[in-house]
PDB file of C-alpha atoms in Angstrom:
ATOM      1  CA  UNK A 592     -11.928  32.398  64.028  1.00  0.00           C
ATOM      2  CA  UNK A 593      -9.994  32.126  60.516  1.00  0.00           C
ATOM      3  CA  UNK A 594      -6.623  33.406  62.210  1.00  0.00           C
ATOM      4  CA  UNK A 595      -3.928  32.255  60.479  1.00  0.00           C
ATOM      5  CA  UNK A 596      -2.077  28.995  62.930  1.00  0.00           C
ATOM      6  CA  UNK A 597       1.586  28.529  61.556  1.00  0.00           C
ATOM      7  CA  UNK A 598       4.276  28.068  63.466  1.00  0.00           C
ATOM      8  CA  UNK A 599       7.035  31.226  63.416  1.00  0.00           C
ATOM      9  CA  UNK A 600       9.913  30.548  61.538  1.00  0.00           C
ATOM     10  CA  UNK A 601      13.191  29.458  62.436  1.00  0.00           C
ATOM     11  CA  UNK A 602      15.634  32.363  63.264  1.00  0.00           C
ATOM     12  CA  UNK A 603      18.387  30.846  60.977  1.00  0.00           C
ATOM     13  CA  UNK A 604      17.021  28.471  58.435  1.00  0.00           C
ATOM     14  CA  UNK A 605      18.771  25.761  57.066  1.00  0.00           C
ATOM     15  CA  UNK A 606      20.423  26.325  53.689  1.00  0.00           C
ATOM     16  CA  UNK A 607      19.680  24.431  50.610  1.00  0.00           C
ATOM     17  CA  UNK A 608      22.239  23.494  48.376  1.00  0.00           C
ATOM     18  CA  UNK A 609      21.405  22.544  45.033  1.00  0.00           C
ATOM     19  CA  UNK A 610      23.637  20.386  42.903  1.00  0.00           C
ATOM     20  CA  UNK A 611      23.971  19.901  39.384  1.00  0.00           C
ATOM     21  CA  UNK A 612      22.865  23.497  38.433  1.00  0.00           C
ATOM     22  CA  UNK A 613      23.356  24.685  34.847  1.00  0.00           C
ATOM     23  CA  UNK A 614      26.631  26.038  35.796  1.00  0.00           C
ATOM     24  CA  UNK A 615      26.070  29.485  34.147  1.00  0.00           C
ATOM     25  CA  UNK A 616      24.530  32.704  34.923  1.00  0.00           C
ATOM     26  CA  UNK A 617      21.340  33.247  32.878  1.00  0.00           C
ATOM     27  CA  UNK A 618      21.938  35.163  30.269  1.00  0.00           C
ATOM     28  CA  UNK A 619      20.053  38.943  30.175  1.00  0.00           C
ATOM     29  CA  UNK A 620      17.013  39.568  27.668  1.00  0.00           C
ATOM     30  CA  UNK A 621      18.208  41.147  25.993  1.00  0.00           C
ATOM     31  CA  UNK A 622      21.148  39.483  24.739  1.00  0.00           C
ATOM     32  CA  UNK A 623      19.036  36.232  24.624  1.00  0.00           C
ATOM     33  CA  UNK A 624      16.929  38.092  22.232  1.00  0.00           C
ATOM     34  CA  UNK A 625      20.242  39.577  19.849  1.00  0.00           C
ATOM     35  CA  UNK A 626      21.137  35.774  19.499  1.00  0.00           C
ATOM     36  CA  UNK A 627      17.281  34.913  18.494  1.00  0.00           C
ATOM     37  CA  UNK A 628      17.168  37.959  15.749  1.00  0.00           C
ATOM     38  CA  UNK A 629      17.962  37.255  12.313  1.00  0.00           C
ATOM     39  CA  UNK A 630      18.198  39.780   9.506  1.00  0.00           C
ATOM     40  CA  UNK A 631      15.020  40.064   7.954  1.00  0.00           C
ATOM     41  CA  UNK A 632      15.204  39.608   3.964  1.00  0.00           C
ATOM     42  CA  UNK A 633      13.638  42.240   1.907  1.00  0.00           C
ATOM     43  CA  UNK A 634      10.462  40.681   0.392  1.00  0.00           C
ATOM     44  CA  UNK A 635       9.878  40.045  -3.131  1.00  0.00           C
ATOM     45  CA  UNK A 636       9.194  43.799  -4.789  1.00  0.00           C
ATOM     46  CA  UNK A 637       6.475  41.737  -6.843  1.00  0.00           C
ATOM     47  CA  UNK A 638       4.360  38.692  -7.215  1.00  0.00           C
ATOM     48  CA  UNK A 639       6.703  37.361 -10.318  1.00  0.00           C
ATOM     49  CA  UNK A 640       9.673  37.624  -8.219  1.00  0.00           C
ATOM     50  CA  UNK A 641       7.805  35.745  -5.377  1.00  0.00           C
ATOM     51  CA  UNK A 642       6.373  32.969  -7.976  1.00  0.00           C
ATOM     52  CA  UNK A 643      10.071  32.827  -9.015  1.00  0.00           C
ATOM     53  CA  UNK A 644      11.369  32.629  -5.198  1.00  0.00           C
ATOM     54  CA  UNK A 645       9.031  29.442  -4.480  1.00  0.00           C
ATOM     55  CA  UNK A 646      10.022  27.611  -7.758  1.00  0.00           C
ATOM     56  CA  UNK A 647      13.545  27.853  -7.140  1.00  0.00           C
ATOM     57  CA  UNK A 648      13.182  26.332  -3.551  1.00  0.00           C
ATOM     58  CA  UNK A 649      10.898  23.722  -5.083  1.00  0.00           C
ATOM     59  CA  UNK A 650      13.616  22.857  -7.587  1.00  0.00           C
ATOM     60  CA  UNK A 651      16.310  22.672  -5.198  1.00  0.00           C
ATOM     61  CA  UNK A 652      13.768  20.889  -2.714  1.00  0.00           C
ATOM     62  CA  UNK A 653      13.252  18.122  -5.614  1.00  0.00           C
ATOM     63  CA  UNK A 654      17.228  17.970  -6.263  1.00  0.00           C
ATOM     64  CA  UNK A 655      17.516  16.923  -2.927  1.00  0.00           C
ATOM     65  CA  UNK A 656      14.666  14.336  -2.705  1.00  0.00           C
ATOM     66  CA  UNK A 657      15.825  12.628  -6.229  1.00  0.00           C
ATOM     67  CA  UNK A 658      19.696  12.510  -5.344  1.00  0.00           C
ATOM     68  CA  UNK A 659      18.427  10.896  -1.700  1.00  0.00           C
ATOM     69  CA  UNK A 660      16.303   8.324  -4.086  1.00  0.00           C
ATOM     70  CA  UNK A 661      18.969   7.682  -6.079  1.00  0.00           C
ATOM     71  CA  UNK A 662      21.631   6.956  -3.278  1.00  0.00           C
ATOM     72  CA  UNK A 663      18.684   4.827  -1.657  1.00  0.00           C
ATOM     73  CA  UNK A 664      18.631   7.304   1.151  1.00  0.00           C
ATOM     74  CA  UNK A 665      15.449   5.706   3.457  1.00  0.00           C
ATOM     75  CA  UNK A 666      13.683   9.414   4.054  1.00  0.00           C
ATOM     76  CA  UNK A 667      13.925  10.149   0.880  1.00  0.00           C
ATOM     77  CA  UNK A 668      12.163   6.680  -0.777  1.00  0.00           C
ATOM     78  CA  UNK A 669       8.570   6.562  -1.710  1.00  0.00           C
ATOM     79  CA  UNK A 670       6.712   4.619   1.091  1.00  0.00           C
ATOM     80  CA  UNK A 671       6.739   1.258  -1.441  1.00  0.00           C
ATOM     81  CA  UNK A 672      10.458   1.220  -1.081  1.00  0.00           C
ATOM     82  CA  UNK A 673      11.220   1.554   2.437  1.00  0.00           C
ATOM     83  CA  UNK A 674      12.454  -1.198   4.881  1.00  0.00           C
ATOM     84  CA  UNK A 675      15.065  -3.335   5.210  1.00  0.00           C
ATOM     85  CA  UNK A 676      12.810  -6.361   2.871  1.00  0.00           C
ATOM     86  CA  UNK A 677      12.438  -4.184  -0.242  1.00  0.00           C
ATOM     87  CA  UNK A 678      16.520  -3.218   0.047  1.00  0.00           C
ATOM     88  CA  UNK A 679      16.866  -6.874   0.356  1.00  0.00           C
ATOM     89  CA  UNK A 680      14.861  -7.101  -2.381  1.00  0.00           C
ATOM     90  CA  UNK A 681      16.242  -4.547  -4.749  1.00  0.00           C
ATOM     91  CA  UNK A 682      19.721  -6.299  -4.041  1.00  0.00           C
ATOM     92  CA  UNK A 683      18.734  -9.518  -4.970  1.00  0.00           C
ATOM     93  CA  UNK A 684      17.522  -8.356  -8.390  1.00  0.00           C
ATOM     94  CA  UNK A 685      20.220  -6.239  -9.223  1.00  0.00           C
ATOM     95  CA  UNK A 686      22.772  -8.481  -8.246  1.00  0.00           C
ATOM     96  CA  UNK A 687      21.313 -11.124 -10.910  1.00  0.00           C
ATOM     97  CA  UNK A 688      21.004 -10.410 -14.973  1.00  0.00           C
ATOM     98  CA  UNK A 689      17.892 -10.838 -16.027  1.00  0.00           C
ATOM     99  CA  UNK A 690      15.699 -11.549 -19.296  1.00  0.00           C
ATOM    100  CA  UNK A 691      13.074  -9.029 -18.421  1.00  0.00           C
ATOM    101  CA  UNK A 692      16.015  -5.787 -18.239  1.00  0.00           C
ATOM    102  CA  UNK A 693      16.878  -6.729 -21.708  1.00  0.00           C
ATOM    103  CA  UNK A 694      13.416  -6.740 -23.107  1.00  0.00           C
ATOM    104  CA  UNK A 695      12.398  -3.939 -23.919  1.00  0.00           C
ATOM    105  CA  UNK A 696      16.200  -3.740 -26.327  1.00  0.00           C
ATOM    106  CA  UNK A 697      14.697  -7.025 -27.719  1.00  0.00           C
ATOM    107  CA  UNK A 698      11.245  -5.306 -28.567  1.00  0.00           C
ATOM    108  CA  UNK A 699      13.207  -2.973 -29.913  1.00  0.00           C
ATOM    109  CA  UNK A 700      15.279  -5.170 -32.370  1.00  0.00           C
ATOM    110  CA  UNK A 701      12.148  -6.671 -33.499  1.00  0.00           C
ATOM    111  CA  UNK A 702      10.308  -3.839 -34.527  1.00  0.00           C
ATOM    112  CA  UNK A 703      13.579  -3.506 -36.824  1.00  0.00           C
ATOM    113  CA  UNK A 704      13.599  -6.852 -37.379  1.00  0.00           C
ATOM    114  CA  UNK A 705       9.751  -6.525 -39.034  1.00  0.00           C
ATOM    115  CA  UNK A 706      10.877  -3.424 -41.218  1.00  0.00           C
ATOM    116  CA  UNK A 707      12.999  -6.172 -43.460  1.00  0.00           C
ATOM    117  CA  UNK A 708      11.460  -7.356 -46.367  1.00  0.00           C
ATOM    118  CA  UNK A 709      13.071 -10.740 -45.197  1.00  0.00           C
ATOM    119  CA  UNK A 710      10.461 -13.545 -44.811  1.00  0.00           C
ATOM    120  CA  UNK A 711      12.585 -15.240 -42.069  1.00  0.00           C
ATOM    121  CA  UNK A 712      12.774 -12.041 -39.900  1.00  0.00           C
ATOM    122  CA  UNK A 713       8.715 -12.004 -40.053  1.00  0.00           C
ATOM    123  CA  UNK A 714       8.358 -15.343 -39.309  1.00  0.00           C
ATOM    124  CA  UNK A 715      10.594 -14.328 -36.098  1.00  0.00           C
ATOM    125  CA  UNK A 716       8.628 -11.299 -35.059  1.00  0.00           C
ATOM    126  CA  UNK A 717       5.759 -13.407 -34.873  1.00  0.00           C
ATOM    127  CA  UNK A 718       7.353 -16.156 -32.490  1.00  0.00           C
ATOM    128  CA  UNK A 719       9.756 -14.230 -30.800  1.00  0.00           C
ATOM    129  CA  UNK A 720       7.551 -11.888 -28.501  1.00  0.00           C
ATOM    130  CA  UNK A 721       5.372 -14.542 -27.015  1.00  0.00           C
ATOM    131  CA  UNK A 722       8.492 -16.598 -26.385  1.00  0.00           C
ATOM    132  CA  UNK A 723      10.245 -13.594 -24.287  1.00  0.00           C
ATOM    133  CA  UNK A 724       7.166 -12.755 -22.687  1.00  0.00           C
ATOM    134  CA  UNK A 725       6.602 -15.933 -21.523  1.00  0.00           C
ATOM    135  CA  UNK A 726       9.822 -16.220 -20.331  1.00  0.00           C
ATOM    136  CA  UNK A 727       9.718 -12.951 -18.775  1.00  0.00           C
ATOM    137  CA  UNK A 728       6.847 -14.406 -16.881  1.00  0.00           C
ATOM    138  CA  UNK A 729       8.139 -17.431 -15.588  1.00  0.00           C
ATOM    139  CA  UNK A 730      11.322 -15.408 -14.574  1.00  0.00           C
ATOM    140  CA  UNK A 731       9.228 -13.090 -12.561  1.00  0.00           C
ATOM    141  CA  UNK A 732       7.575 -16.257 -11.021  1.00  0.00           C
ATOM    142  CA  UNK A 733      11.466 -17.605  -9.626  1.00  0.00           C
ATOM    143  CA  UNK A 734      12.736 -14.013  -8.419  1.00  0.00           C
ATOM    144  CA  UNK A 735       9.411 -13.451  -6.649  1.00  0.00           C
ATOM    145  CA  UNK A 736       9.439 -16.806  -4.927  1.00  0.00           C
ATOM    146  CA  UNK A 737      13.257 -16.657  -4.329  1.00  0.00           C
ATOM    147  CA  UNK A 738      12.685 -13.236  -2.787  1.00  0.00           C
ATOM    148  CA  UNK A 739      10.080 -13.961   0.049  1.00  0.00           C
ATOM    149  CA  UNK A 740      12.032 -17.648   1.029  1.00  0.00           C
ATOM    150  CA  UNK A 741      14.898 -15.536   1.874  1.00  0.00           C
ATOM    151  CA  UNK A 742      12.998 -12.244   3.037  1.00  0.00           C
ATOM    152  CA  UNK A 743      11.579 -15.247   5.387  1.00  0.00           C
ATOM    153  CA  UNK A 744      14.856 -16.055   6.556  1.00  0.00           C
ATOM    154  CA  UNK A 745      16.663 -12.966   6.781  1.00  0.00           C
ATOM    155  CA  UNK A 746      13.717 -10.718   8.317  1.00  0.00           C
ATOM    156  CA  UNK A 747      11.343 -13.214   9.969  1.00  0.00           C
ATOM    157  CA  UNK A 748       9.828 -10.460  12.296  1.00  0.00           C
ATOM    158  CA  UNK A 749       9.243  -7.947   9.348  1.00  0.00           C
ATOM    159  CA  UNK A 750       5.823  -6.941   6.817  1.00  0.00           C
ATOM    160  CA  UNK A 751       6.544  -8.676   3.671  1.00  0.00           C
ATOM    161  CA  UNK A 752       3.559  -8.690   1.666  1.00  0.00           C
ATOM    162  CA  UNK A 753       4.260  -7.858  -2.073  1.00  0.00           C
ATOM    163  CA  UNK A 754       7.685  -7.976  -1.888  1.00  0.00           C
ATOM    164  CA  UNK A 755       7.370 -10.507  -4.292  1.00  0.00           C
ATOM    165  CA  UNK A 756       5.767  -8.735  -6.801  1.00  0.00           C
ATOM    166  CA  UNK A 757       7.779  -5.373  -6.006  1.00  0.00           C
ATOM    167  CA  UNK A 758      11.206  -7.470  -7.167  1.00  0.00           C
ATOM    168  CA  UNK A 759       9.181  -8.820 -10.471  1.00  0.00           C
ATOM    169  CA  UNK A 760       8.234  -5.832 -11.340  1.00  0.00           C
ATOM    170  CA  UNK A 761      12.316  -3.940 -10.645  1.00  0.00           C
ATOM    171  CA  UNK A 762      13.412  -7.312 -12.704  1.00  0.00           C
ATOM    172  CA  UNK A 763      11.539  -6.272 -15.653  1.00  0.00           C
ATOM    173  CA  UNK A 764      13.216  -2.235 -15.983  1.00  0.00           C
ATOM    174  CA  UNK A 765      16.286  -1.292 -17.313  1.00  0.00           C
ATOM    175  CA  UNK A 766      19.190  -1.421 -14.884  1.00  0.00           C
ATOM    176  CA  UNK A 767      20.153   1.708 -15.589  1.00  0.00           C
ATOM    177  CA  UNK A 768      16.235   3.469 -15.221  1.00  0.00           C
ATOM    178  CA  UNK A 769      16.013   1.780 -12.106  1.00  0.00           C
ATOM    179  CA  UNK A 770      15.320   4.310  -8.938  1.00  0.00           C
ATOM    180  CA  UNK A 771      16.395   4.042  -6.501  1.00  0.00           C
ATOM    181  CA  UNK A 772      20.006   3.302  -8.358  1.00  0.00           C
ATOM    182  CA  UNK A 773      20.921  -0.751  -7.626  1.00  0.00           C
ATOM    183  CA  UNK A 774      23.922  -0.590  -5.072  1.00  0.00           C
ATOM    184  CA  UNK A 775      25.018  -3.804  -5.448  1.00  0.00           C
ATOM    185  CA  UNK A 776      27.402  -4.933  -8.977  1.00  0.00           C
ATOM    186  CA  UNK A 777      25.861  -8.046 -11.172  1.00  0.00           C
ATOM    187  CA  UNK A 778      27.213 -11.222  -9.139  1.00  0.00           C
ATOM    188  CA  UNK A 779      27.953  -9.701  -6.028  1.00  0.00           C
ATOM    189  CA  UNK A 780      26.120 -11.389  -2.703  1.00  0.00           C
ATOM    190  CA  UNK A 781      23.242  -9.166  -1.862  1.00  0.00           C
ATOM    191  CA  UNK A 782      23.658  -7.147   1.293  1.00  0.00           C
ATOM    192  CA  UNK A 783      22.374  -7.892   4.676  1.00  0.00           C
TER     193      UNK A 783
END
C-alpha cells in the first residue's frame, strides 16, 4: 500500500558538467584554519596596564578622527558638516575675507585701546563695538543669503536647511581655528 513507485534508474546517467567552478581544490581544515589563527597577545599582567592599553588606542583613535576633520575627510566630519551643501558652503566663506574673522583681534585691540588714559580711545571703545557688531550682523545676513541662492543652483535636489546659518556662523571664527581646515585660498572660485 505505501510501496515506494519510482521509476529504476538509468544504467548510464547523463553527466553534468558544471561551468564556471571556483577553479581550485578546496583547501583542507586544517590549513584553512592555520591561515584563520593569529598569535594571541599576552594580556595586560594588570588592570593599570589595561587602563593604559585602552587610552593609547583612544588617543591614536582621536588622532585619526581630528587629522580626517581637518583634511575635510566626509567619515570623519561631525554630522552638521557633511554633504556636498555645507563643503559648498565652507568654500564660499573661506574663499571671501570677512569682518566677522577679524573680530575677535578687534575686541582685542579695544580692550587695549580702554587701558589708555586717552579720552579719544574711550570715546572709541564705546562706539566701536556696536559698530562691528552690527556690521558683523549684516555681513552674516549677505553670506547666508548668498549661500542658499547658489546652494539652490548648484544642488537643487539636496537638504539645505541651515546652511545659511552654518556659513554665518564659520564667517564669524578665525580662519585659522576653523575645523574642518578651509581648502580653498582667499579669492579663489569655490569648488564644485
Amino acid at each position: 500500500m505505501f510501496k515506494r513507485r519510482t521509476p529504476e534508474a538509468p544504467a548510464n546517467p547523463p553527466e553534468v558538467v558544471k561551468t564556471g567552478g571556483k577553479g581550485r581544490p578546496t583547501p583542507k581544515r586544517r590549513d584553512a584554519e592555520k591561515l584563520r589563527r593569529q598569535p594571541i597577545t599576552a594580556p595586560p599582567a594588570n588592570r593599570k596596564e589595561a587602563y593604559r592599553k585602552v587610552r593609547e588606542r583612544q588617543a591614536a583613535e582621536r588622532a585619526k578622527t581630528r587629522a580626517g576633520m581637518a583634511k575635510g575627510d566626509e567619515k570623519h566630519l561631525l554630522k552638521r558638516d557633511r554633504g556636498p551643501v555645507r563643503k559648498l558652503a565652507r568654500d564660499y566663506v573661506d574663499a571671501r575675507r570677512t569682518i566677522g574673522s577679524y573680530l575677535m583681534y578687534a575686541m582685542f585691540a579695544i580692550v587695549l585701546l580702554s587701558l589708555l588714559p586717552i579720552p579719544v580711545a574711550r570715546l572709541l571703545v564705546l562706539f566701536v563695538p556696536p559698530f562691528l557688531l552690527v556690521a558683523v550682523f549684516v555681513e552674516g545676513i549677505l553670506i547666508s543669503r548668498g549661500i542658499k541662492r547658489l546652494a539652490a543652483e548648484r544642488h537643487p535636489d539636496e537638504d539645505a536647511r541651515g546652511v545659511g546659518l552654518y556659513a554665518a556662523m564659520r564667517a564669524m571664527q578665525i580662519r585659522r581655528l576653523r575645523v574642518p581646515n578651509p581648502q580653498v585660498r582667499v579669492g579663489e572660485k569655490e569648488k564644485v
